[in-house]
Short mmCIF file of C-alpha atoms in Angstrom, two decimals:
data_model
loop_
_atom_site.label_atom_id
_atom_site.label_comp_id
_atom_site.label_asym_id
_atom_site.label_seq_id
_atom_site.Cartn_x
_atom_site.Cartn_y
_atom_site.Cartn_z
CA UNK A 1 11.00 15.73 13.51
CA UNK A 2 9.85 16.92 10.15
CA UNK A 3 9.81 20.80 9.21
CA UNK A 4 7.16 22.21 7.53
CA UNK A 5 6.53 21.30 4.01
CA UNK A 6 7.84 23.60 1.21
CA UNK A 7 7.32 22.26 -2.64
CA UNK A 8 10.28 21.02 -3.97
CA UNK A 9 11.88 22.31 -7.12
CA UNK A 10 11.47 19.90 -10.18
CA UNK A 11 15.55 18.82 -10.61
CA UNK A 12 17.59 18.92 -13.85
CA UNK A 13 16.86 14.97 -14.32
CA UNK A 14 13.10 14.59 -13.76
CA UNK A 15 9.64 16.72 -14.30
CA UNK A 16 7.67 17.52 -11.35
CA UNK A 17 4.71 15.42 -13.34
CA UNK A 18 6.71 12.07 -13.49
CA UNK A 19 8.59 11.56 -16.38
CA UNK A 20 12.15 11.03 -16.39
CA UNK A 21 14.14 12.93 -18.85
CA UNK A 22 14.33 10.18 -21.46
CA UNK A 23 14.13 10.03 -25.13
CA UNK A 24 10.32 8.60 -25.82
CA UNK A 25 11.70 5.03 -26.97
CA UNK A 26 13.10 3.68 -23.58
CA UNK A 27 10.83 4.18 -21.71
CA UNK A 28 8.50 1.26 -22.11
CA UNK A 29 10.70 -1.30 -23.03
CA UNK A 30 9.43 -4.21 -21.83
CA UNK A 31 8.79 -7.29 -23.27
CA UNK A 32 6.04 -9.75 -24.76
CA UNK A 33 6.47 -12.30 -22.53
CA UNK A 34 6.90 -9.96 -19.37
CA UNK A 35 4.45 -10.96 -16.39
CA UNK A 36 3.82 -7.53 -15.72
CA UNK A 37 2.73 -6.06 -19.46
CA UNK A 38 0.49 -7.56 -21.92
CA UNK A 39 2.22 -8.13 -25.09
CA UNK A 40 3.21 -4.57 -27.13
CA UNK A 41 2.19 -3.77 -30.67
CA UNK A 42 4.98 -4.74 -33.60
CA UNK A 43 8.01 -2.62 -33.94
CA UNK A 44 7.40 -0.67 -36.71
CA UNK A 45 11.24 -0.77 -37.23
CA UNK A 46 12.53 -3.36 -40.10
CA UNK A 47 13.06 -6.60 -39.45
CA UNK A 48 17.16 -6.49 -39.66
CA UNK A 49 17.23 -3.01 -37.40
CA UNK A 50 15.02 -4.72 -34.46
CA UNK A 51 16.86 -4.60 -30.84
CA UNK A 52 15.79 -7.96 -28.98
CA UNK A 53 13.95 -7.14 -25.75
CA UNK A 54 15.65 -6.77 -22.12
CA UNK A 55 14.76 -9.58 -20.36
CA UNK A 56 11.22 -9.27 -17.73
CA UNK A 57 12.10 -11.04 -14.73
CA UNK A 58 9.78 -8.97 -12.25
CA UNK A 59 8.70 -11.36 -9.53
CA UNK A 60 4.55 -10.69 -8.48
CA UNK A 61 2.93 -12.22 -5.72
CA UNK A 62 -0.03 -14.78 -7.03
CA UNK A 63 -3.02 -14.62 -5.57
CA UNK A 64 -6.84 -15.69 -5.81
CA UNK A 65 -9.67 -13.00 -5.51
CA UNK A 66 -11.35 -13.24 -1.75
CA UNK A 67 -14.49 -16.13 -2.18
CA UNK A 68 -18.18 -14.86 -0.96
CA UNK A 69 -19.03 -16.65 1.97
CA UNK A 70 -21.96 -17.62 3.32
CA UNK A 71 -22.51 -16.08 7.02
CA UNK A 72 -24.97 -18.92 8.53
CA UNK A 73 -21.31 -21.30 7.94
CA UNK A 74 -18.19 -18.91 8.07
CA UNK A 75 -18.87 -15.63 9.65
CA UNK A 76 -16.03 -14.32 10.75
CA UNK A 77 -13.51 -11.99 8.50
CA UNK A 78 -10.51 -11.68 9.37
CA UNK A 79 -6.94 -9.49 7.99
CA UNK A 80 -4.42 -7.57 8.83
CA UNK A 81 -4.61 -3.68 7.42
CA UNK A 82 -2.23 -2.83 4.55
CA UNK A 83 -1.03 0.62 4.08
CA UNK A 84 1.65 -0.28 1.10
CA UNK A 85 0.81 1.42 -2.39
CA UNK A 86 2.89 -0.14 -4.88
CA UNK A 87 0.28 -1.79 -6.38
CA UNK A 88 -1.13 1.60 -7.38
CA UNK A 89 1.89 2.38 -8.73
CA UNK A 90 2.20 -0.77 -10.59
CA UNK A 91 -0.92 -0.33 -12.25
CA UNK A 92 -0.44 3.25 -13.26
CA UNK A 93 2.91 2.60 -14.68
CA UNK A 94 1.34 -0.23 -17.49
CA UNK A 95 -1.76 2.04 -18.14
CA UNK A 96 0.43 4.68 -19.04
CA UNK A 97 2.47 2.36 -21.06
CA UNK A 98 -0.50 1.65 -22.89
CA UNK A 99 -1.11 -1.62 -21.76
CA UNK A 100 -3.89 -3.43 -19.31
CA UNK A 101 -1.67 -4.57 -15.64
CA UNK A 102 -1.48 -8.07 -15.19
CA UNK A 103 -4.27 -9.38 -12.94
CA UNK A 104 -1.59 -10.20 -9.40
CA UNK A 105 -0.44 -7.07 -10.00
CA UNK A 106 -3.84 -4.62 -8.74
CA UNK A 107 -4.06 -5.11 -5.49
CA UNK A 108 -7.62 -3.50 -4.70
CA UNK A 109 -6.68 -2.26 -1.34
CA UNK A 110 -3.27 -0.89 -1.83
CA UNK A 111 -5.33 1.19 -4.85
CA UNK A 112 -7.83 2.19 -2.42
CA UNK A 113 -5.52 3.28 0.22
CA UNK A 114 -3.11 4.68 -1.91
CA UNK A 115 -5.50 8.10 -1.64
CA UNK A 116 -5.57 10.41 1.61
CA UNK A 117 -9.59 10.65 2.65
CA UNK A 118 -10.90 13.18 5.13
CA UNK A 119 -12.16 10.10 7.72
CA UNK A 120 -12.69 11.24 11.01
CA UNK A 121 -9.80 11.24 13.55
CA UNK A 122 -9.45 10.54 17.63
CA UNK A 123 -10.12 13.07 19.77
CA UNK A 124 -6.40 12.67 21.43
CA UNK A 125 -3.72 10.82 20.78
CA UNK A 126 -4.20 8.25 23.58
CA UNK A 127 -6.64 6.36 21.30
CA UNK A 128 -4.23 6.31 18.11
CA UNK A 129 -6.55 5.97 15.65
CA UNK A 130 -10.90 6.35 14.99
CA UNK A 131 -12.98 3.94 13.09
CA UNK A 132 -16.11 4.54 10.78
CA UNK A 133 -18.55 2.35 9.56
CA UNK A 134 -20.91 2.62 7.07
CA UNK A 135 -23.70 0.93 5.51
CA UNK A 136 -24.77 1.64 2.10
CA UNK A 137 -25.90 0.38 -1.74
CA UNK A 138 -23.81 -0.97 -3.86
CA UNK A 139 -23.37 0.82 -7.56
CA UNK A 140 -22.82 -2.29 -9.29
CA UNK A 141 -25.47 -4.28 -7.79
CA UNK A 142 -28.68 -4.06 -6.64
CA UNK A 143 -29.18 -6.48 -4.54
CA UNK A 144 -26.11 -5.90 -2.29
CA UNK A 145 -24.66 -3.42 -0.41
CA UNK A 146 -21.10 -2.39 0.74
CA UNK A 147 -19.83 -2.24 4.89
CA UNK A 148 -17.24 0.26 4.42
CA UNK A 149 -15.14 0.65 7.24
CA UNK A 150 -12.68 3.30 7.13
CA UNK A 151 -10.11 3.94 9.76
CA UNK A 152 -8.59 7.59 10.66
CA UNK A 153 -4.84 7.87 12.57
CA UNK A 154 -4.05 10.46 14.95
CA UNK A 155 -2.40 12.96 13.34
CA UNK A 156 0.42 14.17 15.17
CA UNK A 157 1.74 17.79 14.93
CA UNK A 158 5.17 18.48 13.31
CA UNK A 159 6.38 20.27 16.54
CA UNK A 160 5.65 17.29 18.58
CA UNK A 161 7.19 14.84 16.42
CA UNK A 162 9.57 12.80 18.06
CA UNK A 163 14.26 12.42 17.37
CA UNK A 164 13.90 10.82 14.10
CA UNK A 165 17.35 7.89 13.67
CA UNK A 166 17.28 6.88 9.57
CA UNK A 167 19.22 4.53 7.53
CA UNK A 168 18.71 4.78 4.10
CA UNK A 169 19.90 1.17 2.89
CA UNK A 170 20.53 1.99 -1.15
CA UNK A 171 20.55 -0.87 -3.50
CA UNK A 172 23.83 0.60 -6.16
CA UNK A 173 24.36 -3.19 -8.15
CA UNK A 174 24.94 -2.54 -11.84
CA UNK A 175 21.12 -2.93 -13.07
CA UNK A 176 20.26 0.26 -10.70
CA UNK A 177 22.39 2.00 -13.64
CA UNK A 178 18.56 2.97 -15.88
CA UNK A 179 17.31 6.92 -15.55
CA UNK A 180 14.35 5.39 -13.49
CA UNK A 181 16.20 4.04 -10.99
CA UNK A 182 19.05 5.38 -9.20
CA UNK A 183 19.09 8.70 -10.79
CA UNK A 184 15.79 8.73 -9.40
CA UNK A 185 16.23 7.12 -6.17
CA UNK A 186 18.81 10.02 -5.43
CA UNK A 187 16.45 12.86 -6.47
CA UNK A 188 13.88 11.23 -4.05
CA UNK A 189 16.35 11.34 -1.06
CA UNK A 190 17.80 14.69 -1.79
CA UNK A 191 13.31 15.17 -1.21
CA UNK A 192 13.47 13.73 1.75
CA UNK A 193 16.60 15.06 3.84
CA UNK A 194 15.54 18.57 2.93
CA UNK A 195 12.09 17.69 5.06
CA UNK A 196 14.25 16.49 8.40
CA UNK A 197 14.82 18.75 11.31
CA UNK A 198 18.49 19.91 11.83
CA UNK A 199 18.41 17.32 14.84
CA UNK A 200 17.76 13.93 13.06
CA UNK A 201 20.21 11.77 12.01
CA UNK A 202 20.86 10.04 9.07
CA UNK A 203 23.16 6.98 8.10
CA UNK A 204 23.65 5.85 4.57
CA UNK A 205 24.49 1.73 3.27
CA UNK A 206 25.02 1.23 -0.10
CA UNK A 207 25.28 -2.74 -1.35
CA UNK A 208 26.31 -4.41 -4.57
CA UNK A 209 28.26 -7.42 -4.30
CA UNK A 210 29.22 -6.13 -0.85
CA UNK A 211 27.78 -3.59 1.77
CA UNK A 212 29.46 -0.36 2.10
CA UNK A 213 28.98 2.18 4.99
CA UNK A 214 28.71 5.31 2.74
CA UNK A 215 27.92 8.36 5.08
CA UNK A 216 28.17 7.12 9.57
CA UNK A 217 25.50 8.66 11.59
CA UNK A 218 25.44 12.63 10.55
CA UNK A 219 22.67 15.21 12.01
CA UNK A 220 20.81 16.60 9.49
CA UNK A 221 21.67 19.74 10.17
CA UNK A 222 24.55 18.84 7.99
CA UNK A 223 22.91 18.36 5.47
CA UNK A 224 25.42 19.25 2.49
CA UNK A 225 27.47 16.57 3.36
CA UNK A 226 24.05 14.15 3.43
CA UNK A 227 23.55 15.53 0.14
CA UNK A 228 26.70 15.47 -1.48
CA UNK A 229 27.22 11.27 -0.18
CA UNK A 230 24.28 10.64 -2.01
CA UNK A 231 25.08 12.83 -5.15
CA UNK A 232 28.11 10.57 -5.25
CA UNK A 233 26.62 6.97 -5.30
CA UNK A 234 27.25 5.24 -8.41
CA UNK A 235 25.94 1.69 -9.83
CA UNK A 236 28.02 -1.05 -10.33
CA UNK A 237 28.16 -4.97 -9.33
CA UNK A 238 25.91 -7.80 -8.20
CA UNK A 239 23.20 -6.76 -5.42
CA UNK A 240 24.70 -7.94 -1.63
CA UNK A 241 21.52 -7.97 -0.63
CA UNK A 242 21.37 -9.39 3.06
CA UNK A 243 25.01 -7.84 3.76
CA UNK A 244 23.31 -4.60 3.22
CA UNK A 245 20.38 -5.52 5.80
CA UNK A 246 22.68 -6.35 8.35
CA UNK A 247 24.89 -3.54 8.47
CA UNK A 248 21.97 -0.97 7.91
CA UNK A 249 20.49 -2.18 11.05
CA UNK A 250 23.97 -2.14 12.69
CA UNK A 251 24.05 1.80 12.24
CA UNK A 252 20.38 2.46 13.31
CA UNK A 253 21.33 0.21 16.97
CA UNK A 254 24.64 2.69 17.21
CA UNK A 255 22.29 5.88 16.68
CA UNK A 256 19.07 3.96 18.43
CA UNK A 257 17.02 7.26 19.58
CA UNK A 258 14.98 5.98 22.76
CA UNK A 259 11.20 6.78 21.95
CA UNK A 260 11.94 8.28 18.64
CA UNK A 261 11.48 7.44 15.42
CA UNK A 262 14.45 3.90 13.96
CA UNK A 263 13.64 3.17 10.98
CA UNK A 264 16.10 1.68 7.73
CA UNK A 265 14.29 2.84 4.65
CA UNK A 266 15.84 0.17 1.47
CA UNK A 267 15.77 1.67 -1.99
CA UNK A 268 15.89 -1.29 -4.27
CA UNK A 269 14.89 -2.29 -8.09
CA UNK A 270 14.80 -6.08 -7.44
CA UNK A 271 16.25 -9.04 -6.22
CA UNK A 272 19.02 -10.32 -3.57
CA UNK A 273 20.91 -12.12 -5.76
CA UNK A 274 24.08 -13.07 -3.69
CA UNK A 275 23.76 -14.19 0.34
CA UNK A 276 20.54 -14.96 1.55
CA UNK A 277 17.70 -14.52 -1.31
CA UNK A 278 15.72 -16.85 0.38
CA UNK A 279 12.16 -14.74 1.21
CA UNK A 280 11.83 -16.74 4.20
CA UNK A 281 15.34 -16.54 5.16
CA UNK A 282 14.77 -12.28 4.75
CA UNK A 283 11.54 -12.74 6.50
CA UNK A 284 13.47 -14.42 9.95
CA UNK A 285 16.49 -11.98 9.41
CA UNK A 286 14.14 -9.00 9.54
CA UNK A 287 11.43 -10.50 12.41
CA UNK A 288 14.64 -10.46 14.55
CA UNK A 289 15.88 -7.47 14.24
CA UNK A 290 11.75 -6.10 14.47
CA UNK A 291 12.31 -7.37 18.19
CA UNK A 292 14.83 -4.44 18.97
CA UNK A 293 12.96 -1.40 17.66
CA UNK A 294 14.33 -0.66 14.47
CA UNK A 295 11.16 -0.56 11.82
CA UNK A 296 12.20 -1.13 8.56
CA UNK A 297 10.21 0.25 5.07
CA UNK A 298 10.82 -0.51 1.31
CA UNK A 299 10.62 1.76 -1.96
CA UNK A 300 10.60 -0.03 -5.37
CA UNK A 301 12.31 1.94 -8.44
CA UNK A 302 11.91 0.45 -11.81
CA UNK A 303 10.63 -2.62 -14.07
CA UNK A 304 12.14 -5.56 -15.31
CA UNK A 305 13.92 -6.76 -12.12
CA UNK A 306 11.56 -6.03 -9.02
CA UNK A 307 11.04 -8.36 -6.60
CA UNK A 308 7.12 -7.72 -5.61
CA UNK A 309 7.31 -9.95 -3.40
CA UNK A 310 10.42 -9.75 -1.83
CA UNK A 311 9.17 -5.96 -1.10
CA UNK A 312 5.84 -7.56 0.44
CA UNK A 313 7.67 -9.80 2.60
CA UNK A 314 10.28 -7.06 4.03
CA UNK A 315 7.26 -4.72 4.61
CA UNK A 316 5.19 -7.06 6.13
CA UNK A 317 7.87 -8.12 8.25
CA UNK A 318 9.76 -5.27 9.31
CA UNK A 319 6.79 -2.90 10.74
CA UNK A 320 7.26 -0.73 7.88
CA UNK A 321 5.36 0.34 4.46
CA UNK A 322 5.95 -0.85 0.56
CA UNK A 323 5.61 1.99 -2.08
CA UNK A 324 7.00 1.85 -5.43
CA UNK A 325 8.62 5.18 -6.54
CA UNK A 326 8.22 5.32 -10.83
CA UNK A 327 8.14 9.31 -11.02
CA UNK A 328 9.48 12.22 -9.15
CA UNK A 329 6.21 12.96 -8.32
CA UNK A 330 5.05 10.05 -6.78
CA UNK A 331 8.67 10.35 -4.36
CA UNK A 332 7.08 13.39 -3.47
CA UNK A 333 3.45 11.68 -2.54
CA UNK A 334 5.56 9.75 -0.46
CA UNK A 335 8.50 11.43 0.78
CA UNK A 336 6.87 14.85 1.66
CA UNK A 337 3.70 14.95 1.54
CA UNK A 338 3.19 11.82 3.16
CA UNK A 339 6.25 11.76 5.23
CA UNK A 340 4.51 11.63 8.42
CA UNK A 341 2.51 8.85 7.60
CA UNK A 342 5.47 7.21 6.38
CA UNK A 343 8.08 7.34 8.99
CA UNK A 344 6.28 8.02 12.24
CA UNK A 345 4.02 5.29 13.24
CA UNK A 346 1.40 5.73 16.04
CA UNK A 347 -0.02 2.28 16.15
CA UNK A 348 1.49 -1.72 15.31
CA UNK A 349 0.46 -5.12 14.95
CA UNK A 350 -3.47 -3.12 13.76
CA UNK A 351 -5.68 -6.26 13.07
CA UNK A 352 -9.86 -6.42 11.81
CA UNK A 353 -11.74 -8.94 12.55
CA UNK A 354 -15.65 -9.15 11.69
CA UNK A 355 -18.19 -11.58 12.36
CA UNK A 356 -21.31 -10.93 10.73
CA UNK A 357 -24.87 -11.67 11.72
CA UNK A 358 -26.63 -14.19 9.89
CA UNK A 359 -29.87 -13.21 10.51
CA UNK A 360 -28.95 -10.06 8.73
CA UNK A 361 -26.86 -11.13 6.44
CA UNK A 362 -27.14 -14.04 4.21
CA UNK A 363 -23.15 -13.60 2.77
CA UNK A 364 -20.59 -11.69 2.05
CA UNK A 365 -16.76 -11.26 0.75
CA UNK A 366 -14.08 -8.46 2.03
CA UNK A 367 -13.03 -6.48 -1.30
CA UNK A 368 -8.89 -7.39 -1.36
CA UNK A 369 -6.67 -8.08 1.45
CA UNK A 370 -5.90 -11.30 -0.55
CA UNK A 371 -2.19 -10.85 0.97
CA UNK A 372 -3.10 -9.63 4.38
CA UNK A 373 -6.02 -12.55 5.34
CA UNK A 374 -4.82 -14.19 9.09
CA UNK A 375 -6.81 -17.39 10.72
CA UNK A 376 -9.38 -16.67 13.28
CA UNK A 377 -7.11 -17.52 15.60
CA UNK A 378 -4.56 -15.30 15.01
CA UNK A 379 -6.80 -12.01 15.79
CA UNK A 380 -6.08 -12.47 19.39
CA UNK A 381 -2.55 -14.09 19.01
CA UNK A 382 -0.01 -10.52 20.26
CA UNK A 383 2.53 -12.91 19.06
CA UNK A 384 1.00 -12.43 15.45
CA UNK A 385 2.65 -9.58 13.01
CA UNK A 386 0.27 -7.38 11.19
CA UNK A 387 0.16 -3.86 9.36
CA UNK A 388 1.41 -0.21 10.95
CA UNK A 389 -1.02 3.08 10.75
CA UNK A 390 1.26 5.65 10.71
CA UNK A 391 0.89 9.90 11.51
CA UNK A 392 -2.51 10.88 10.24
CA UNK A 393 -2.78 8.04 7.82
CA UNK A 394 -6.22 6.29 6.26
CA UNK A 395 -7.35 2.78 6.04
CA UNK A 396 -10.09 1.74 4.54
CA UNK A 397 -11.95 -1.92 3.98
CA UNK A 398 -15.22 -2.32 1.95
CA UNK A 399 -17.40 -5.71 2.93
CA UNK A 400 -19.54 -6.59 -0.32
CA UNK A 401 -22.59 -8.04 1.80
CA UNK A 402 -25.74 -9.47 0.74
CA UNK A 403 -28.39 -8.58 2.87
CA UNK A 404 -31.09 -11.48 4.04
CA UNK A 405 -33.74 -12.11 1.97
CA UNK A 406 -32.32 -9.66 -1.22
CA UNK A 407 -33.03 -12.31 -3.48
CA UNK A 408 -28.95 -11.69 -3.97
CA UNK A 409 -27.31 -15.00 -2.86
CA UNK A 410 -25.10 -16.67 -4.71
CA UNK A 411 -24.70 -20.01 -2.01
CA UNK A 412 -27.24 -22.62 -1.68
CA UNK A 413 -28.41 -23.08 2.18
CA UNK A 414 -27.39 -26.16 3.25
CA UNK A 415 -30.06 -28.94 3.31
CA UNK A 416 -29.40 -30.31 6.49
CA UNK A 417 -28.42 -26.80 8.12
CA UNK A 418 -29.81 -24.85 10.45
CA UNK A 419 -32.51 -23.19 8.01
CA UNK A 420 -33.30 -20.11 9.46
CA UNK A 421 -31.45 -17.83 12.54
CA UNK A 422 -33.42 -15.82 14.96
CA UNK A 423 -31.94 -14.22 17.86
CA UNK A 424 -35.53 -14.22 19.64
CA UNK A 425 -35.73 -10.01 19.69
CA UNK A 426 -32.26 -10.06 21.56
CA UNK A 427 -30.40 -6.23 21.50
CA UNK A 428 -28.63 -7.50 18.91
CA UNK A 429 -30.88 -8.52 16.05
CA UNK A 430 -30.48 -5.31 14.39
CA UNK A 431 -26.82 -5.45 14.65
CA UNK A 432 -25.65 -6.29 10.78
CA UNK A 433 -21.92 -7.00 12.23
CA UNK A 434 -19.61 -6.97 14.97
CA UNK A 435 -16.29 -4.96 14.28
CA UNK A 436 -13.10 -5.74 16.40
CA UNK A 437 -9.67 -3.63 16.02
CA UNK A 438 -6.69 -4.67 17.56
CA UNK A 439 -3.52 -2.75 17.70
CA UNK A 440 -0.23 -2.31 19.87
CA UNK A 441 1.19 1.27 21.12
CA UNK A 442 4.56 1.31 18.63
CA UNK A 443 6.28 0.92 21.87
CA UNK A 444 3.86 -2.16 23.92
CA UNK A 445 3.25 -5.42 23.46
CA UNK A 446 0.98 -6.27 25.05
CA UNK A 447 -2.44 -5.58 22.13
CA UNK A 448 -5.88 -3.22 22.97
CA UNK A 449 -9.12 -3.62 21.45
CA UNK A 450 -11.45 -1.64 20.28
CA UNK A 451 -15.11 -2.63 19.06
CA UNK A 452 -18.37 -1.22 16.85
CA UNK A 453 -21.65 -2.53 16.43
CA UNK A 454 -22.94 -2.26 13.41
CA UNK A 455 -26.53 -1.52 13.02
CA UNK A 456 -28.88 -0.36 10.90
CA UNK A 457 -27.71 3.49 12.69
CA UNK A 458 -24.98 2.63 10.52
CA UNK A 459 -26.89 2.98 7.23
CA UNK A 460 -27.10 5.64 4.49
CA UNK A 461 -30.53 5.18 2.14
CA UNK A 462 -28.91 5.52 -0.67
CA UNK A 463 -25.55 5.79 -2.41
CA UNK A 464 -25.69 9.24 -3.25
CA UNK A 465 -26.38 10.46 0.31
CA UNK A 466 -22.74 8.97 1.28
CA UNK A 467 -19.42 11.06 1.46
CA UNK A 468 -17.58 12.38 -1.76
CA UNK A 469 -14.53 10.42 0.06
CA UNK A 470 -16.61 7.26 0.45
CA UNK A 471 -18.06 7.44 -2.86
CA UNK A 472 -14.59 7.98 -4.27
CA UNK A 473 -13.48 5.19 -2.36
CA UNK A 474 -16.06 2.92 -3.47
CA UNK A 475 -15.16 4.39 -6.82
CA UNK A 476 -11.40 3.07 -6.87
CA UNK A 477 -12.36 -0.22 -5.61
CA UNK A 478 -14.67 -0.94 -8.41
CA UNK A 479 -11.71 0.48 -10.79
CA UNK A 480 -9.59 -2.20 -8.91
CA UNK A 481 -11.80 -4.87 -9.55
CA UNK A 482 -12.49 -3.99 -13.14
CA UNK A 483 -9.06 -4.60 -14.20
CA UNK A 484 -8.81 -7.94 -12.17
CA UNK A 485 -11.97 -9.07 -14.30
CA UNK A 486 -13.80 -9.86 -11.71
CA UNK A 487 -17.43 -11.63 -12.23
CA UNK A 488 -18.54 -8.84 -9.45
CA UNK A 489 -18.02 -5.87 -11.54
CA UNK A 490 -17.95 -7.40 -14.98
CA UNK A 491 -20.93 -5.71 -16.41
CA UNK A 492 -20.27 -2.38 -14.88
CA UNK A 493 -18.67 -0.35 -17.14
CA UNK A 494 -15.72 2.37 -17.24
CA UNK A 495 -18.84 4.72 -17.70
CA UNK A 496 -19.93 4.35 -14.53
CA UNK A 497 -17.08 4.57 -12.82
CA UNK A 498 -15.80 7.65 -14.25
CA UNK A 499 -19.32 8.84 -13.17
CA UNK A 500 -18.65 8.26 -9.85
CA UNK A 501 -15.34 9.24 -9.44
CA UNK A 502 -15.92 12.97 -11.35
CA UNK A 503 -18.97 13.36 -9.00
CA UNK A 504 -16.51 12.59 -5.93
CA UNK A 505 -13.20 14.25 -6.85
CA UNK A 506 -14.08 17.10 -4.17
CA UNK A 507 -10.92 18.66 -3.33
CA UNK A 508 -8.35 17.15 -4.82
CA UNK A 509 -5.02 19.34 -4.14
CA UNK A 510 -2.49 17.45 -5.50
CA UNK A 511 -4.45 15.97 -8.10
CA UNK A 512 -4.26 12.39 -7.43
CA UNK A 513 -8.06 12.20 -8.20
CA UNK A 514 -7.43 14.01 -11.50
CA UNK A 515 -4.72 11.63 -12.15
CA UNK A 516 -7.15 8.69 -11.26
CA UNK A 517 -9.88 9.88 -13.39
CA UNK A 518 -7.30 9.77 -16.64
CA UNK A 519 -6.01 5.91 -15.47
CA UNK A 520 -9.54 5.06 -16.06
CA UNK A 521 -10.28 6.52 -19.40
CA UNK A 522 -7.08 4.88 -20.80
CA UNK A 523 -8.28 1.44 -19.57
CA UNK A 524 -11.47 1.98 -21.17
CA UNK A 525 -9.33 2.89 -24.65
CA UNK A 526 -7.33 -0.33 -23.96
CA UNK A 527 -10.04 -2.91 -24.40
CA UNK A 528 -11.95 -2.67 -21.07
CA UNK A 529 -13.08 -5.77 -19.87
CA UNK A 530 -9.91 -8.65 -20.34
#
């Protein structure tokens, strides 16, 4: 479906490094009470010239950091994979505006999975992804180890990609009248249109007060017609998101492509403030449409009215992804460089369940994925929705484990519990854990199972011997925990994170890792630990 990508030229409105062409005084208009931002420095203007700050109504989902579990008492961990990347953009925006991010905007797994990694992929499309598990020393704790689970999706060649039927569902409410909202959105979707093949189909629905069809299903070969429809979008009115979603799904069904890509792409700055506003109502609506084979992804723009909680609800229940686009460079990453993984799902409802062997592991904790936790019984229940993997996508999960007898235990043994575990020499005595992954092919409703025992054969003796990608992903995990002010990394300085990330920068063709290093420096300069 996608033509071979060519680097897009910067538009007149946006520089490719991402900064909107806006006066610096208008770029960071965040009030002191913002949930996303720490209090700003006092204005240098005289009091009689100071302007009131716009109200910040960002909605962020609250969550608590995953606790440490005793393997003897609670040996099983279950969660849905997560390929969303919105959190990284939140963090970057906050740091570049001169403030440490609010803790709940930092979802560590989304920061880790923001970056492309060269994990080993599957040999053929018959198995949609491959998993690689390693056990290595923990840089921030000599008494624990990291169990690193890396998944790589099959990379579908452009010539083998199916036809695409895309519906752009665009918020043109009055609040979108900001340089980093509708103007950036229009530039972003122009980039995507340039990547589609002639026989792909595009429709455009807008919503503001009520929903309207701006462009009926149109072949991508009529590029001028599509771009003209995008260019003519103007903001105004309140946000009738419910009507817009229903109309978008109607158009998607009208041009439905069997065995193809059928996806609604919602672009918005925030709340659905007219119509079906409750997250549970939205969830039910999207779940019902998902069953028809039309998936939904959501892209957030701007700050001050962003409903991250709604974005997560839509993405997690619509078999889609959530990304936050704050710059043209980020739009290029999501809609051009990562277009295959953004659009083409190769496996859906992907769940991971890990059973730890208490004979080898005393304690464990999952780093991130707090909002993706599942009940143990959900793993085998094919009715329970989970995350999806796109073409060529990489997904990483990291556990911090405490080997038995290491002296790093945080939880006392139960007085009346089993004092020790003795496997009596059975075959699995050497196993750290048993990793199970369930998934469904995009057009199937029955899951398949992949299992991997984790043994001493998976061990890496020293952290420096881990691959470049493994070490870099661990540096990102440390950074995310540091920003959340977690106890695990309280004594692990930003300088140590910089040291690991610099040594593990490796090939960086798009400069993502170089940018990460600059964010670590900014966080350190802004005050280190909270």
